[in-house]
Amino acid sequence: QAEQLQVKALQVARDHYGATSEKYVYALVERATTLPDLGRRDESNAIFDEAIAIMERVGQQDTESYPFALWYRGVNAYGMGSLDEALGLFERAEAACRTYRPTDSTHGAALQWQSNVHQLRDAFDAAEAALRKAVALASKSERPEQAGGMTRLFLGDLASRKGEFDAALGEYEQAAQFMRQIEAGDRNPDRAVLLANTARVRSEAGQREAALADVRAALDIARLHPSAEPGRSLDSRARSAELMIRLGEGDAAAAVPLARELSSRWPPGANNAFFANNQMLLSEAELLGGDAPAARAAAERAVGIHEAADADTL
């Protein structure tokens, strides 16, 4: 429904304001932002690239759309496992905000996602440095509750990746407090991500019932935000957290079918880091279920993807 309106908005903006106008560029960026949820990330990238090129050609770098387009284009690259490209785009978005729009919400987001790239490469000092900058910006942001919630979410993810589970749960609780203040409330999709990540850490900390409760709450929100993006929907995030819990319990009867179903959500030829992580979970499940050849095949797929994409994440 949104895309139909966005296509119409593009037509109106082009006809009445011109194909280099700020209104037309804004309409381009809005449409590009929707397409990944429809499973059309390549098309989204092409539209973002068109919008960015127009803004740079006609001098619209001081608009809201410019750093946002750079940041979201980086999110797309990150989702496809192109980490060098993603980091470069996040750095460009941060620089644009620092120069033109220091209190724009994209400023903190660009730093948060730089941290994500550093975390994947286990560059923990660089990841934390980026997040500390984001923390300083959060209170000055146009949306301080959103900025504060997301920054604390990413700090929790960093602590979790370092194996500091108590610290991670502390950061996640602060993130939850911020997110409760956001108008979307229990419909907030970022809260579903927070709950899924919290469930993973609770599982590591031995808090099984609380972890499963977080999964159920994440799934309730995910139902309100369906997505055709392969393997990256809110539902997939929550189910993956549930799979980790089942694996930790040694529950092959629950883990094997769930792992296979999650793997089936990815298209043939998927080759990004998130699919590789999915295959590692599948490998663990198959091994738990006693199918060593299937486990080896899934693990080899994961290693092959990482070796081809970015050796720093091995």
mmCIF file of C-alpha atoms in Angstrom:
data_model
loop_
_atom_site.group_PDB
_atom_site.id
_atom_site.type_symbol
_atom_site.label_atom_id
_atom_site.label_comp_id
_atom_site.label_asym_id
_atom_site.label_seq_id
_atom_site.Cartn_x
_atom_site.Cartn_y
_atom_site.Cartn_z
ATOM 1 C CA GLN A 1 0.000 0.000 0.000
ATOM 2 C CA ALA A 2 2.820 2.406 0.865
ATOM 3 C CA GLU A 3 4.660 1.805 -2.397
ATOM 4 C CA GLN A 4 1.597 2.678 -4.490
ATOM 5 C CA LEU A 5 1.378 6.048 -2.736
ATOM 6 C CA GLN A 6 5.121 6.598 -3.040
ATOM 7 C CA VAL A 7 5.055 5.995 -6.809
ATOM 8 C CA LYS A 8 2.242 8.537 -7.078
ATOM 9 C CA ALA A 9 4.204 10.996 -4.935
ATOM 10 C CA LEU A 10 7.154 10.673 -7.305
ATOM 11 C CA GLN A 11 4.957 11.500 -10.278
ATOM 12 C CA VAL A 12 3.444 14.541 -8.577
ATOM 13 C CA ALA A 13 6.822 15.843 -7.397
ATOM 14 C CA ARG A 14 8.410 15.390 -10.826
ATOM 15 C CA ASP A 15 5.502 16.978 -12.707
ATOM 16 C CA HIS A 16 5.063 19.994 -10.416
ATOM 17 C CA TYR A 17 8.544 20.650 -9.021
ATOM 18 C CA GLY A 18 10.984 18.994 -11.423
ATOM 19 C CA ALA A 19 13.292 15.976 -11.402
ATOM 20 C CA THR A 20 16.033 17.776 -9.442
ATOM 21 C CA SER A 21 13.794 19.370 -6.822
ATOM 22 C CA GLU A 22 14.127 18.668 -3.120
ATOM 23 C CA LYS A 23 10.551 17.329 -3.087
ATOM 24 C CA TYR A 24 11.328 14.846 -5.866
ATOM 25 C CA VAL A 25 14.496 13.658 -4.112
ATOM 26 C CA TYR A 26 12.576 13.245 -0.854
ATOM 27 C CA ALA A 27 10.028 11.088 -2.682
ATOM 28 C CA LEU A 28 12.830 8.982 -4.162
ATOM 29 C CA VAL A 29 14.349 8.377 -0.739
ATOM 30 C CA GLU A 30 10.992 7.481 0.804
ATOM 31 C CA ARG A 31 10.356 4.865 -1.876
ATOM 32 C CA ALA A 32 13.858 3.414 -1.654
ATOM 33 C CA THR A 33 13.395 2.998 2.105
ATOM 34 C CA THR A 34 10.296 0.830 1.617
ATOM 35 C CA LEU A 35 11.628 -1.529 -1.058
ATOM 36 C CA PRO A 36 13.871 -3.732 1.158
ATOM 37 C CA ASP A 37 10.786 -4.806 3.120
ATOM 38 C CA LEU A 38 9.335 -5.956 -0.197
ATOM 39 C CA GLY A 39 12.446 -8.060 -0.869
ATOM 40 C CA ARG A 40 13.768 -5.617 -3.504
ATOM 41 C CA ARG A 41 17.062 -4.412 -2.062
ATOM 42 C CA ASP A 42 18.842 -4.057 -5.434
ATOM 43 C CA GLU A 43 16.084 -1.766 -6.681
ATOM 44 C CA SER A 44 16.302 0.190 -3.444
ATOM 45 C CA ASN A 45 20.045 0.664 -3.952
ATOM 46 C CA ALA A 46 19.550 1.976 -7.480
ATOM 47 C CA ILE A 47 17.016 4.561 -6.306
ATOM 48 C CA PHE A 48 19.184 5.666 -3.387
ATOM 49 C CA ASP A 49 22.133 6.063 -5.768
ATOM 50 C CA GLU A 50 19.976 8.187 -8.081
ATOM 51 C CA ALA A 51 18.844 10.392 -5.196
ATOM 52 C CA ILE A 52 22.372 10.810 -3.807
ATOM 53 C CA ALA A 53 23.730 11.718 -7.248
ATOM 54 C CA ILE A 54 21.036 14.382 -7.756
ATOM 55 C CA MET A 55 21.667 15.938 -4.345
ATOM 56 C CA GLU A 56 25.412 16.087 -4.911
ATOM 57 C CA ARG A 57 24.970 17.511 -8.400
ATOM 58 C CA VAL A 58 22.614 20.333 -7.405
ATOM 59 C CA GLY A 59 24.002 21.060 -3.923
ATOM 60 C CA GLN A 60 21.369 19.574 -1.605
ATOM 61 C CA GLN A 61 23.811 18.091 0.899
ATOM 62 C CA ASP A 62 22.292 20.227 3.675
ATOM 63 C CA THR A 63 18.871 18.573 3.357
ATOM 64 C CA GLU A 64 17.465 15.888 5.652
ATOM 65 C CA SER A 65 17.378 13.442 2.743
ATOM 66 C CA TYR A 66 21.129 13.490 1.984
ATOM 67 C CA PRO A 67 22.650 11.923 5.140
ATOM 68 C CA PHE A 68 19.606 9.669 5.524
ATOM 69 C CA ALA A 69 20.038 8.297 1.987
ATOM 70 C CA LEU A 70 23.748 7.666 2.589
ATOM 71 C CA TRP A 71 23.016 5.924 5.900
ATOM 72 C CA TYR A 72 20.213 3.722 4.586
ATOM 73 C CA ARG A 73 22.228 2.863 1.478
ATOM 74 C CA GLY A 74 24.887 1.732 3.937
ATOM 75 C CA VAL A 75 22.334 -0.370 5.823
ATOM 76 C CA ASN A 76 21.528 -2.095 2.524
ATOM 77 C CA ALA A 77 25.213 -2.767 1.869
ATOM 78 C CA TYR A 78 25.615 -4.087 5.421
ATOM 79 C CA GLY A 79 22.690 -6.431 4.893
ATOM 80 C CA MET A 80 24.352 -7.783 1.762
ATOM 81 C CA GLY A 81 27.639 -8.391 3.584
ATOM 82 C CA SER A 82 29.524 -5.571 1.806
ATOM 83 C CA LEU A 83 31.145 -4.279 4.970
ATOM 84 C CA ASP A 84 33.771 -1.971 3.441
ATOM 85 C CA GLU A 85 31.133 -0.295 1.294
ATOM 86 C CA ALA A 86 28.781 -0.012 4.271
ATOM 87 C CA LEU A 87 31.407 1.548 6.524
ATOM 88 C CA GLY A 88 32.301 4.106 3.857
ATOM 89 C CA LEU A 89 28.657 5.127 3.472
ATOM 90 C CA PHE A 90 28.134 5.389 7.233
ATOM 91 C CA GLU A 91 31.225 7.600 7.494
ATOM 92 C CA ARG A 92 29.953 9.832 4.688
ATOM 93 C CA ALA A 93 26.566 10.121 6.407
ATOM 94 C CA GLU A 94 28.244 11.053 9.688
ATOM 95 C CA ALA A 95 30.397 13.678 7.950
ATOM 96 C CA ALA A 96 27.352 15.221 6.238
ATOM 97 C CA CYS A 97 25.518 15.455 9.553
ATOM 98 C CA ARG A 98 28.538 16.874 11.343
ATOM 99 C CA THR A 99 28.849 19.602 8.674
ATOM 100 C CA TYR A 100 25.217 20.448 7.987
ATOM 101 C CA ARG A 101 22.853 18.775 10.484
ATOM 102 C CA PRO A 102 24.601 17.933 13.781
ATOM 103 C CA THR A 103 21.352 17.290 15.698
ATOM 104 C CA ASP A 104 19.739 15.204 12.953
ATOM 105 C CA SER A 105 18.712 11.725 14.133
ATOM 106 C CA THR A 106 20.725 10.212 11.272
ATOM 107 C CA HIS A 107 23.938 11.478 12.918
ATOM 108 C CA GLY A 108 23.703 9.023 15.785
ATOM 109 C CA ALA A 109 22.404 6.250 13.520
ATOM 110 C CA ALA A 110 25.442 6.569 11.268
ATOM 111 C CA LEU A 111 27.727 6.153 14.281
ATOM 112 C CA GLN A 112 25.697 3.236 15.624
ATOM 113 C CA TRP A 113 26.006 1.371 12.348
ATOM 114 C CA GLN A 114 29.719 2.112 12.079
ATOM 115 C CA SER A 115 29.915 0.310 15.399
ATOM 116 C CA ASN A 116 28.039 -2.653 13.928
ATOM 117 C CA VAL A 117 30.663 -3.058 11.217
ATOM 118 C CA HIS A 118 33.482 -2.820 13.756
ATOM 119 C CA GLN A 119 31.748 -5.384 15.964
ATOM 120 C CA LEU A 120 31.521 -7.911 13.136
ATOM 121 C CA ARG A 121 35.280 -7.581 12.770
ATOM 122 C CA ASP A 122 35.844 -7.838 16.538
ATOM 123 C CA ALA A 123 37.311 -4.314 16.535
ATOM 124 C CA PHE A 124 35.765 -3.644 19.927
ATOM 125 C CA ASP A 125 37.638 -0.439 20.751
ATOM 126 C CA ALA A 126 36.552 1.202 17.490
ATOM 127 C CA ALA A 127 32.989 -0.036 18.008
ATOM 128 C CA GLU A 128 32.791 1.416 21.508
ATOM 129 C CA ALA A 129 34.350 4.726 20.440
ATOM 130 C CA ALA A 130 31.668 5.178 17.781
ATOM 131 C CA LEU A 131 28.897 4.359 20.251
ATOM 132 C CA ARG A 132 30.226 6.748 22.894
ATOM 133 C CA LYS A 133 29.995 9.536 20.306
ATOM 134 C CA ALA A 134 26.406 8.452 19.621
ATOM 135 C CA VAL A 135 25.586 8.543 23.350
ATOM 136 C CA ALA A 136 26.783 12.153 23.536
ATOM 137 C CA LEU A 137 24.558 13.066 20.598
ATOM 138 C CA ALA A 138 21.430 11.236 21.788
ATOM 139 C CA SER A 139 20.158 13.845 24.254
ATOM 140 C CA LYS A 140 20.593 16.587 21.654
ATOM 141 C CA SER A 141 18.840 14.636 18.913
ATOM 142 C CA GLU A 142 15.512 15.643 17.401
ATOM 143 C CA ARG A 143 14.169 12.327 18.781
ATOM 144 C CA PRO A 144 16.110 11.728 22.013
ATOM 145 C CA GLU A 145 14.063 8.701 23.108
ATOM 146 C CA GLN A 146 14.648 6.924 19.796
ATOM 147 C CA ALA A 147 18.331 7.877 19.704
ATOM 148 C CA GLY A 148 18.883 6.866 23.316
ATOM 149 C CA GLY A 149 17.079 3.561 22.888
ATOM 150 C CA MET A 150 18.984 2.559 19.792
ATOM 151 C CA THR A 151 22.362 3.587 21.208
ATOM 152 C CA ARG A 152 21.785 1.503 24.333
ATOM 153 C CA LEU A 153 20.599 -1.395 22.174
ATOM 154 C CA PHE A 154 23.863 -1.322 20.223
ATOM 155 C CA LEU A 155 25.919 -0.988 23.413
ATOM 156 C CA GLY A 156 24.160 -4.113 24.653
ATOM 157 C CA ASP A 157 24.988 -5.902 21.425
ATOM 158 C CA LEU A 158 28.645 -4.923 21.831
ATOM 159 C CA ALA A 159 28.771 -6.224 25.392
ATOM 160 C CA SER A 160 27.074 -9.445 24.290
ATOM 161 C CA ARG A 161 29.595 -9.993 21.508
ATOM 162 C CA LYS A 162 32.376 -9.563 24.069
ATOM 163 C CA GLY A 163 30.720 -12.177 26.301
ATOM 164 C CA GLU A 164 29.826 -9.630 29.009
ATOM 165 C CA PHE A 165 26.245 -10.799 29.454
ATOM 166 C CA ASP A 166 25.375 -8.964 32.692
ATOM 167 C CA ALA A 167 26.553 -5.699 31.159
ATOM 168 C CA ALA A 168 24.567 -6.457 28.009
ATOM 169 C CA LEU A 169 21.359 -7.001 29.994
ATOM 170 C CA GLY A 170 21.927 -3.713 31.801
ATOM 171 C CA GLU A 171 22.240 -1.838 28.507
ATOM 172 C CA TYR A 172 19.170 -3.604 27.091
ATOM 173 C CA GLU A 173 17.103 -2.579 30.120
ATOM 174 C CA GLN A 174 18.090 1.059 29.584
ATOM 175 C CA ALA A 175 17.170 0.686 25.911
ATOM 176 C CA ALA A 176 13.773 -0.699 26.922
ATOM 177 C CA GLN A 177 13.151 2.281 29.202
ATOM 178 C CA PHE A 178 13.804 4.683 26.325
ATOM 179 C CA MET A 179 11.660 2.696 23.900
ATOM 180 C CA ARG A 180 8.691 2.663 26.282
ATOM 181 C CA GLN A 181 8.579 6.443 25.849
ATOM 182 C CA ILE A 182 8.245 6.245 22.064
ATOM 183 C CA GLU A 183 4.789 6.874 20.680
ATOM 184 C CA ALA A 184 4.691 3.580 18.769
ATOM 185 C CA GLY A 185 4.823 1.748 22.088
ATOM 186 C CA ASP A 186 4.319 -1.977 21.734
ATOM 187 C CA ARG A 187 4.142 -1.630 17.940
ATOM 188 C CA ASN A 188 7.695 -0.283 17.701
ATOM 189 C CA PRO A 189 9.686 -2.606 15.397
ATOM 190 C CA ASP A 190 12.965 -1.611 17.054
ATOM 191 C CA ARG A 191 11.581 -3.034 20.285
ATOM 192 C CA ALA A 192 11.155 -6.404 18.554
ATOM 193 C CA VAL A 193 14.867 -6.341 17.695
ATOM 194 C CA LEU A 194 15.676 -5.417 21.294
ATOM 195 C CA LEU A 195 13.549 -8.263 22.653
ATOM 196 C CA ALA A 196 15.089 -10.832 20.306
ATOM 197 C CA ASN A 197 18.607 -9.752 21.227
ATOM 198 C CA THR A 198 17.738 -9.711 24.924
ATOM 199 C CA ALA A 199 16.356 -13.248 24.615
ATOM 200 C CA ARG A 200 19.674 -14.465 23.212
ATOM 201 C CA VAL A 201 21.589 -12.983 26.136
ATOM 202 C CA ARG A 202 19.118 -14.232 28.747
ATOM 203 C CA SER A 203 19.580 -17.696 27.270
ATOM 204 C CA GLU A 204 23.365 -17.390 27.621
ATOM 205 C CA ALA A 205 22.838 -16.261 31.226
ATOM 206 C CA GLY A 206 20.631 -19.270 31.987
ATOM 207 C CA GLN A 207 17.369 -17.312 32.210
ATOM 208 C CA ARG A 208 15.329 -19.700 30.066
ATOM 209 C CA GLU A 209 11.774 -18.672 30.952
ATOM 210 C CA ALA A 210 12.529 -14.955 30.667
ATOM 211 C CA ALA A 211 14.247 -15.574 27.325
ATOM 212 C CA LEU A 212 11.227 -17.408 25.940
ATOM 213 C CA ALA A 213 8.939 -14.625 27.196
ATOM 214 C CA ASP A 214 11.050 -12.108 25.278
ATOM 215 C CA VAL A 215 10.759 -14.254 22.147
ATOM 216 C CA ARG A 216 6.969 -14.351 22.456
ATOM 217 C CA ALA A 217 6.804 -10.574 22.905
ATOM 218 C CA ALA A 218 9.075 -10.054 19.875
ATOM 219 C CA LEU A 219 6.876 -12.326 17.762
ATOM 220 C CA ASP A 220 3.779 -10.353 18.789
ATOM 221 C CA ILE A 221 5.367 -7.166 17.409
ATOM 222 C CA ALA A 222 6.736 -8.975 14.338
ATOM 223 C CA ARG A 223 3.201 -9.919 13.281
ATOM 224 C CA LEU A 224 2.465 -6.204 12.872
ATOM 225 C CA HIS A 225 5.488 -5.706 10.590
ATOM 226 C CA PRO A 226 5.542 -8.419 7.901
ATOM 227 C CA SER A 227 8.490 -8.294 5.551
ATOM 228 C CA ALA A 228 9.440 -10.076 2.343
ATOM 229 C CA GLU A 229 13.136 -9.494 2.940
ATOM 230 C CA PRO A 230 14.681 -12.987 2.916
ATOM 231 C CA GLY A 231 15.766 -14.198 6.320
ATOM 232 C CA ARG A 232 15.939 -10.692 7.816
ATOM 233 C CA SER A 233 12.376 -10.086 8.958
ATOM 234 C CA LEU A 234 11.513 -9.367 12.573
ATOM 235 C CA ASP A 235 9.916 -12.792 12.705
ATOM 236 C CA SER A 236 13.151 -14.433 11.535
ATOM 237 C CA ARG A 237 15.137 -12.538 14.185
ATOM 238 C CA ALA A 238 12.803 -13.706 16.945
ATOM 239 C CA ARG A 239 12.697 -17.304 15.680
ATOM 240 C CA SER A 240 16.508 -17.348 15.456
ATOM 241 C CA ALA A 241 16.672 -16.306 19.099
ATOM 242 C CA GLU A 242 14.270 -19.133 19.932
ATOM 243 C CA LEU A 243 16.472 -21.538 17.980
ATOM 244 C CA MET A 244 19.509 -20.538 20.041
ATOM 245 C CA ILE A 245 17.525 -21.237 23.210
ATOM 246 C CA ARG A 246 16.474 -24.686 21.939
ATOM 247 C CA LEU A 247 20.051 -25.477 20.940
ATOM 248 C CA GLY A 248 21.272 -24.443 24.374
ATOM 249 C CA GLU A 249 18.761 -26.800 25.937
ATOM 250 C CA GLY A 250 19.838 -29.661 23.672
ATOM 251 C CA ASP A 251 16.246 -29.941 22.411
ATOM 252 C CA ALA A 252 16.765 -31.570 19.002
ATOM 253 C CA ALA A 253 13.049 -32.228 18.487
ATOM 254 C CA ALA A 254 12.340 -28.480 18.567
ATOM 255 C CA ALA A 255 15.632 -27.188 17.123
ATOM 256 C CA VAL A 256 15.944 -29.254 13.944
ATOM 257 C CA PRO A 257 12.598 -28.390 12.297
ATOM 258 C CA LEU A 258 12.910 -24.752 13.358
ATOM 259 C CA ALA A 259 16.447 -24.501 11.938
ATOM 260 C CA ARG A 260 15.383 -26.077 8.662
ATOM 261 C CA GLU A 261 12.369 -23.782 8.347
ATOM 262 C CA LEU A 262 14.486 -20.668 8.977
ATOM 263 C CA SER A 263 17.036 -21.835 6.411
ATOM 264 C CA SER A 264 14.272 -22.337 3.843
ATOM 265 C CA ARG A 265 13.384 -18.639 4.063
ATOM 266 C CA TRP A 266 16.588 -17.726 2.232
ATOM 267 C CA PRO A 267 16.646 -17.817 -1.579
ATOM 268 C CA PRO A 268 19.016 -20.084 -3.537
ATOM 269 C CA GLY A 269 22.409 -18.469 -3.884
ATOM 270 C CA ALA A 270 22.190 -16.373 -0.702
ATOM 271 C CA ASN A 271 25.733 -15.401 0.212
ATOM 272 C CA ASN A 272 25.790 -12.738 2.910
ATOM 273 C CA ALA A 273 27.058 -12.939 6.480
ATOM 274 C CA PHE A 274 23.559 -13.249 7.928
ATOM 275 C CA PHE A 275 22.843 -16.331 5.827
ATOM 276 C CA ALA A 276 26.194 -17.728 6.935
ATOM 277 C CA ASN A 277 25.168 -17.269 10.570
ATOM 278 C CA ASN A 278 21.873 -18.973 9.763
ATOM 279 C CA GLN A 279 23.775 -21.906 8.312
ATOM 280 C CA MET A 280 25.913 -22.201 11.431
ATOM 281 C CA LEU A 281 22.768 -22.480 13.542
ATOM 282 C CA LEU A 282 21.447 -25.070 11.091
ATOM 283 C CA SER A 283 24.728 -26.965 11.390
ATOM 284 C CA GLU A 284 24.457 -27.037 15.184
ATOM 285 C CA ALA A 285 20.870 -28.261 14.963
ATOM 286 C CA GLU A 286 21.651 -30.991 12.447
ATOM 287 C CA LEU A 287 24.552 -32.202 14.579
ATOM 288 C CA LEU A 288 22.327 -32.204 17.644
ATOM 289 C CA GLY A 289 19.800 -34.250 15.678
ATOM 290 C CA GLY A 290 22.441 -36.793 14.656
ATOM 291 C CA ASP A 291 22.816 -35.893 10.959
ATOM 292 C CA ALA A 292 26.555 -35.210 10.751
ATOM 293 C CA PRO A 293 26.724 -34.966 6.901
ATOM 294 C CA ALA A 294 23.990 -32.312 6.860
ATOM 295 C CA ALA A 295 25.754 -30.462 9.676
ATOM 296 C CA ARG A 296 29.055 -30.495 7.777
ATOM 297 C CA ALA A 297 27.388 -29.267 4.576
ATOM 298 C CA ALA A 298 25.775 -26.312 6.379
ATOM 299 C CA ALA A 299 29.012 -25.402 8.152
ATOM 300 C CA GLU A 300 30.980 -25.546 4.906
ATOM 301 C CA ARG A 301 28.453 -23.206 3.267
ATOM 302 C CA ALA A 302 28.953 -20.749 6.121
ATOM 303 C CA VAL A 303 32.752 -20.853 5.959
ATOM 304 C CA GLY A 304 32.721 -20.444 2.177
ATOM 305 C CA ILE A 305 30.559 -17.339 2.427
ATOM 306 C CA HIS A 306 32.770 -15.726 5.057
ATOM 307 C CA GLU A 307 35.972 -16.503 3.174
ATOM 308 C CA ALA A 308 34.611 -15.028 -0.039
ATOM 309 C CA ALA A 309 33.037 -11.956 1.550
ATOM 310 C CA ASP A 310 35.268 -10.659 4.332
ATOM 311 C CA ALA A 311 38.027 -12.652 5.987
ATOM 312 C CA ASP A 312 37.982 -10.223 8.947
ATOM 313 C CA THR A 313 34.721 -11.779 10.139
ATOM 314 C CA LEU A 314 36.004 -15.355 10.275
#
